[in-house]
mmCIF file of C-alpha atoms in Angstrom:
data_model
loop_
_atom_site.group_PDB
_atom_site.id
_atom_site.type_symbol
_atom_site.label_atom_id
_atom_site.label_comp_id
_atom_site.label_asym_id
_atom_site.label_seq_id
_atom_site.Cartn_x
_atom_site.Cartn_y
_atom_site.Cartn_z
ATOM 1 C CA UNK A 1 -89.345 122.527 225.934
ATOM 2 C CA UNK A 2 -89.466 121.263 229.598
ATOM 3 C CA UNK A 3 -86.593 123.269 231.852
ATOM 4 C CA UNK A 4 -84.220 121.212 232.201
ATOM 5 C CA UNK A 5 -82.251 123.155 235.130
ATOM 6 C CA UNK A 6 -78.710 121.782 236.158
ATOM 7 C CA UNK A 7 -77.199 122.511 239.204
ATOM 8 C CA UNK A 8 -77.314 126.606 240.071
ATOM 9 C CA UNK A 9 -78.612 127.291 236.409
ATOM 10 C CA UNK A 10 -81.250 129.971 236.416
ATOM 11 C CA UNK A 11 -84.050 130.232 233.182
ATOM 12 C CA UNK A 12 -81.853 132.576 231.354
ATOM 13 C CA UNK A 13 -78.848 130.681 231.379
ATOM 14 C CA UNK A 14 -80.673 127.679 230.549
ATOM 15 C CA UNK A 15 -81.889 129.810 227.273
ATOM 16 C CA UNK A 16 -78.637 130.667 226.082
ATOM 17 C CA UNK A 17 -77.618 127.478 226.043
ATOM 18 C CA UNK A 18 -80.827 125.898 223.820
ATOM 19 C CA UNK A 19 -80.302 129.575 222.092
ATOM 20 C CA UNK A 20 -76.367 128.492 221.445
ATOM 21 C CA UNK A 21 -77.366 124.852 220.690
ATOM 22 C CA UNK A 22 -79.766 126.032 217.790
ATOM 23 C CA UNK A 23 -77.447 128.394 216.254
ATOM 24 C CA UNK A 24 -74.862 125.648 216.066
ATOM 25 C CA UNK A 25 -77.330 123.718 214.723
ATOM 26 C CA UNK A 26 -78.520 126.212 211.944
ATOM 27 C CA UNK A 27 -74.802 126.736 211.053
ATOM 28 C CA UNK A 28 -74.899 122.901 210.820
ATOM 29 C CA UNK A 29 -77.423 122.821 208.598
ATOM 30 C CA UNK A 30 -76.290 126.105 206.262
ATOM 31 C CA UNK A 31 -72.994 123.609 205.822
ATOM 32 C CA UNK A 32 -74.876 120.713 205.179
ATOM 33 C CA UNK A 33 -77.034 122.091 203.074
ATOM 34 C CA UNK A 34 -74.787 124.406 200.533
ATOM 35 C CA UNK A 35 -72.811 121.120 200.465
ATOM 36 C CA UNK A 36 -75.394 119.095 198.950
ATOM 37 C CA UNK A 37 -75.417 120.308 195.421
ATOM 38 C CA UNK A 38 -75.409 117.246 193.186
ATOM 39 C CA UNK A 39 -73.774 116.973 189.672
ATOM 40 C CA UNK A 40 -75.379 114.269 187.532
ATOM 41 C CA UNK A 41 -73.886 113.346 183.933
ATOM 42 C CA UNK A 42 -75.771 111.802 181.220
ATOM 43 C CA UNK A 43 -74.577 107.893 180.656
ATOM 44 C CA UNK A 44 -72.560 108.926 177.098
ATOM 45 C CA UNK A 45 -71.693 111.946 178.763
ATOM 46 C CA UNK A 46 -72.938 114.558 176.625
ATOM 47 C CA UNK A 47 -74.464 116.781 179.355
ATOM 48 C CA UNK A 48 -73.758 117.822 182.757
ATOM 49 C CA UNK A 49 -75.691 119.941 184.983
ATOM 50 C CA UNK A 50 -75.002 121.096 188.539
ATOM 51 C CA UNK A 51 -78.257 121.383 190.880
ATOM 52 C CA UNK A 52 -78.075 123.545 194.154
ATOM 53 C CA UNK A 53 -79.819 122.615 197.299
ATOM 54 C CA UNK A 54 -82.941 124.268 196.736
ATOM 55 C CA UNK A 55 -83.376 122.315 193.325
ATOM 56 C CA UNK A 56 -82.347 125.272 191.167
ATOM 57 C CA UNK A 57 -79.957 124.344 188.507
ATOM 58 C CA UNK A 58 -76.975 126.248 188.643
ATOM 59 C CA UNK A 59 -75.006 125.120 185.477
ATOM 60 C CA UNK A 60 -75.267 123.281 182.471
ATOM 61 C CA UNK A 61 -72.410 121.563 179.999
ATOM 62 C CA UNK A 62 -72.579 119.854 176.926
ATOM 63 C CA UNK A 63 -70.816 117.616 175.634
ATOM 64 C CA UNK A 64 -69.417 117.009 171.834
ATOM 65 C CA UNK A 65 -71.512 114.652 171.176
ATOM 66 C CA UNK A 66 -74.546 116.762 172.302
ATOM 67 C CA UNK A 67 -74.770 118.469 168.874
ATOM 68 C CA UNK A 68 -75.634 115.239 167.400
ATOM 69 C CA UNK A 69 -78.336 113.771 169.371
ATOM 70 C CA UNK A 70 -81.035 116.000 167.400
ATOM 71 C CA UNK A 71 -83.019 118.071 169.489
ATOM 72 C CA UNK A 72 -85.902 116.095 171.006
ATOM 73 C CA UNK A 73 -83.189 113.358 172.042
ATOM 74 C CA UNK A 74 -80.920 116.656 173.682
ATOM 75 C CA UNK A 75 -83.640 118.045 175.280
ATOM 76 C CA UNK A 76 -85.036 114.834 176.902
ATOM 77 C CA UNK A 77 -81.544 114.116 177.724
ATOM 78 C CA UNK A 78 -81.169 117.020 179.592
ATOM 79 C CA UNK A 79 -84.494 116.798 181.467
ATOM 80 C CA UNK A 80 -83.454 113.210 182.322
ATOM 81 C CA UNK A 81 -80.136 114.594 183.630
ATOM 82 C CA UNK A 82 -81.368 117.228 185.608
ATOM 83 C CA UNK A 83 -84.143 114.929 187.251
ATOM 84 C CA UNK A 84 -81.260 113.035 188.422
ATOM 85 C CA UNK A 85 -79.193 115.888 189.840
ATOM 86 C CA UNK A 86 -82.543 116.964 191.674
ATOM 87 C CA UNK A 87 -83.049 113.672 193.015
ATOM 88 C CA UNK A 88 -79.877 113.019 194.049
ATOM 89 C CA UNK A 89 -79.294 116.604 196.030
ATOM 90 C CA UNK A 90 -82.888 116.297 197.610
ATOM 91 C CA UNK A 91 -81.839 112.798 199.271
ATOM 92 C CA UNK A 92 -78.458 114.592 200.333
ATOM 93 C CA UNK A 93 -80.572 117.535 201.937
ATOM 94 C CA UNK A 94 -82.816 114.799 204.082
ATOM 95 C CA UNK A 95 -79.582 112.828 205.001
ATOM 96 C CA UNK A 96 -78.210 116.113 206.046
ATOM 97 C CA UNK A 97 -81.036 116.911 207.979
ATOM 98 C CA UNK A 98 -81.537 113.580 209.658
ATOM 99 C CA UNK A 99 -77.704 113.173 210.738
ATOM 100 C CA UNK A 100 -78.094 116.438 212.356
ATOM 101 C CA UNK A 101 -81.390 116.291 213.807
ATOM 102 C CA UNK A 102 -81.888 112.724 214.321
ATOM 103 C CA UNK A 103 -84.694 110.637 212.668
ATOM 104 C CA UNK A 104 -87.372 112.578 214.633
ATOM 105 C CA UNK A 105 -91.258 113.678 212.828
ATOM 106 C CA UNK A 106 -89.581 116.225 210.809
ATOM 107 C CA UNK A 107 -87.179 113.954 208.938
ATOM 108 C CA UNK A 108 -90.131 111.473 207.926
ATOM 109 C CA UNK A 109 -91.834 114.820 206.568
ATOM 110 C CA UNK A 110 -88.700 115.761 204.791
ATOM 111 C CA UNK A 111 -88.342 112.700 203.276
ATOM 112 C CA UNK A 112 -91.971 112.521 201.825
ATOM 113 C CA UNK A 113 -90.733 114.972 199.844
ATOM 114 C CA UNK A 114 -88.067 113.287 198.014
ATOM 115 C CA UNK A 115 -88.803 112.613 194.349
ATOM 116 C CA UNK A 116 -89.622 109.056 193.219
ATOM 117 C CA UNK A 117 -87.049 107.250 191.360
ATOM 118 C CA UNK A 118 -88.930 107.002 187.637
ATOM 119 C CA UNK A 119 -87.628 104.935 184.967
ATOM 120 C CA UNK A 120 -86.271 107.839 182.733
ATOM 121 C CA UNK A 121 -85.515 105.738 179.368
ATOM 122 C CA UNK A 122 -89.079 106.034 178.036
ATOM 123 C CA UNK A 123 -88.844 109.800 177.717
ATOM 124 C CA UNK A 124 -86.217 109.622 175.626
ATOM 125 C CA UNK A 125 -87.391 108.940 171.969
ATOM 126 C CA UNK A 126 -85.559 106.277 169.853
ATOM 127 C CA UNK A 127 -85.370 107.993 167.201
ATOM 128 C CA UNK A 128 -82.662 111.427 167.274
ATOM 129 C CA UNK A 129 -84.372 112.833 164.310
ATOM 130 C CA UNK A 130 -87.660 112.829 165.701
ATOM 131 C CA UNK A 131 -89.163 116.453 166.245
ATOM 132 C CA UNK A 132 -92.236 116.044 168.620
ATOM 133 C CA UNK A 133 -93.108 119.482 167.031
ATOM 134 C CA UNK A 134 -93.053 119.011 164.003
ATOM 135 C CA UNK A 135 -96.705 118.459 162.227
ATOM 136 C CA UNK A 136 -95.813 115.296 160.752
ATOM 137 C CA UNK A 137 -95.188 113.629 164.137
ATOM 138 C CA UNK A 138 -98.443 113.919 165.016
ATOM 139 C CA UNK A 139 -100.782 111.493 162.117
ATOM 140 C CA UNK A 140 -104.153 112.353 164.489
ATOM 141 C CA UNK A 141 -106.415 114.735 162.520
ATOM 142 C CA UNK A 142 -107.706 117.855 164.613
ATOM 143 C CA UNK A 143 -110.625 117.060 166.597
ATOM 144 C CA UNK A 144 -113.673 119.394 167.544
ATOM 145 C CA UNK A 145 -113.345 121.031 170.161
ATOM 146 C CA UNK A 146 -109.458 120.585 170.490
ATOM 147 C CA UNK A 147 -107.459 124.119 169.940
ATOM 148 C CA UNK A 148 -105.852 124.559 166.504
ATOM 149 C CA UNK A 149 -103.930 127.102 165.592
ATOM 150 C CA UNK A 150 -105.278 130.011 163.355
ATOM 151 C CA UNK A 151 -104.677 130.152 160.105
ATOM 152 C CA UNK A 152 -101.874 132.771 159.180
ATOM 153 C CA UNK A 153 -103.207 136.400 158.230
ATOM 154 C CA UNK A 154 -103.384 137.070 154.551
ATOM 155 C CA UNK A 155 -100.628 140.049 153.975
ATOM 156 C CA UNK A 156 -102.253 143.508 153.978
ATOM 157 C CA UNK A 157 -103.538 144.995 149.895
ATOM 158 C CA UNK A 158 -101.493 147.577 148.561
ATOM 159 C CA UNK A 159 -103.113 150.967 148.731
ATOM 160 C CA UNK A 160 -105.562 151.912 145.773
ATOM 161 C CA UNK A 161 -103.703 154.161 143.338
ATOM 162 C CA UNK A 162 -104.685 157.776 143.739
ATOM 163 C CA UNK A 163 -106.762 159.456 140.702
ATOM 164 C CA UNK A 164 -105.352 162.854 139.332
ATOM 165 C CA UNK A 165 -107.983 165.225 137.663
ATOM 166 C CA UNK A 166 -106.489 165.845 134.316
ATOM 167 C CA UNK A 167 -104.468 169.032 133.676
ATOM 168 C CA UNK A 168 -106.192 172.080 132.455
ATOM 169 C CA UNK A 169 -104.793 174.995 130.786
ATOM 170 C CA UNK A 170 -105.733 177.103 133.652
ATOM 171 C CA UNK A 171 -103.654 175.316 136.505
ATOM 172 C CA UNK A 172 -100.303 177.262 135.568
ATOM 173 C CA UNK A 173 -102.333 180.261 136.831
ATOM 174 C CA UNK A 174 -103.389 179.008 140.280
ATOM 175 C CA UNK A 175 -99.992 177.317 140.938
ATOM 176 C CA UNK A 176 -97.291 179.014 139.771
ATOM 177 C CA UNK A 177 -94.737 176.903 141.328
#
């Protein structure tokens, strides 16, 4: 920062000024930025989320047709939906940030950041009753060296029955109860 003195303006007045300038600024920003949560819906509308500035997602709706998709379709809906909600409030934030701070270095950086617009229909499978967990999605026999799962533990053998020494006609003696 080069002083920039006006006319009878000493160093410390010309600090409170940039001082006053930044805090306006910051308050600027706060606005800007709280305001730039995004809500994204899915195209049939079965979910809604609600992303924050930060990226976080703050809420989450379905729809009554969400029930019905399956769950691989739901879940890849719902990644696809959020994606978009992300996207959308990160291009917000750098708007935000360039109307306030002009177009300078650190609104190219910012906007580096933003995430690329991908083509979203792939990861949702065609099929809604499609379970990408399930073993029989997955034809590919186990290779070596590739992690399987251990087989399941066999359940534990009952204990051995215990042996009793046969009665004798002394034992009423030694035990009288």
């Amino acid at each position: 920062m080069h002083p920039n003195f006006e006319a009878g303006e000493d160093f410390a007045l010309l600090l409170e000024r940039e001082a006053r300038k930044l805090q306006e600024k910051a308050g600027a920003l706060a606005a800007a930025f709280t305001a730039s949560a995004s809500t994204a819906r899915s195209a049939d509308g079965s979910v809604t989320v609600k992303v924050e500035a930060n990226g976080s997602l703050s809420s989450i709706e379905f729809g009554n047709r969400a029930c019905a998709l399956g769950p691989a379709r739901l879940s890849a809906l719902v990644m696809q939906t959020v994606r978009e909600a992300q996207r959308m409030t990160a291009v917000r934030v750098a708007e935000s940030y360039t109307e306030i701070n002009g177009d300078d270095e650190a609104a190219q950086l910012v906007r580096t950041f933003l995430p690329k617009i991908e083509d979203d229909e792939e990861a949702v499978p065609d099929n809604p009753e499609q379970n990408k967990w399930a073993p029989e999605a997955h034809d590919e026999p186990p290779q070596p060296g590739r992690w399987t799962p251990p087989p399941p533990p066999s359940p534990p053998k009952p204990p051995a029955p215990r042996t009793r020494r046969p009665a004798s006609p002394d034992d009423d003696e030694m035990s009288p109860w």
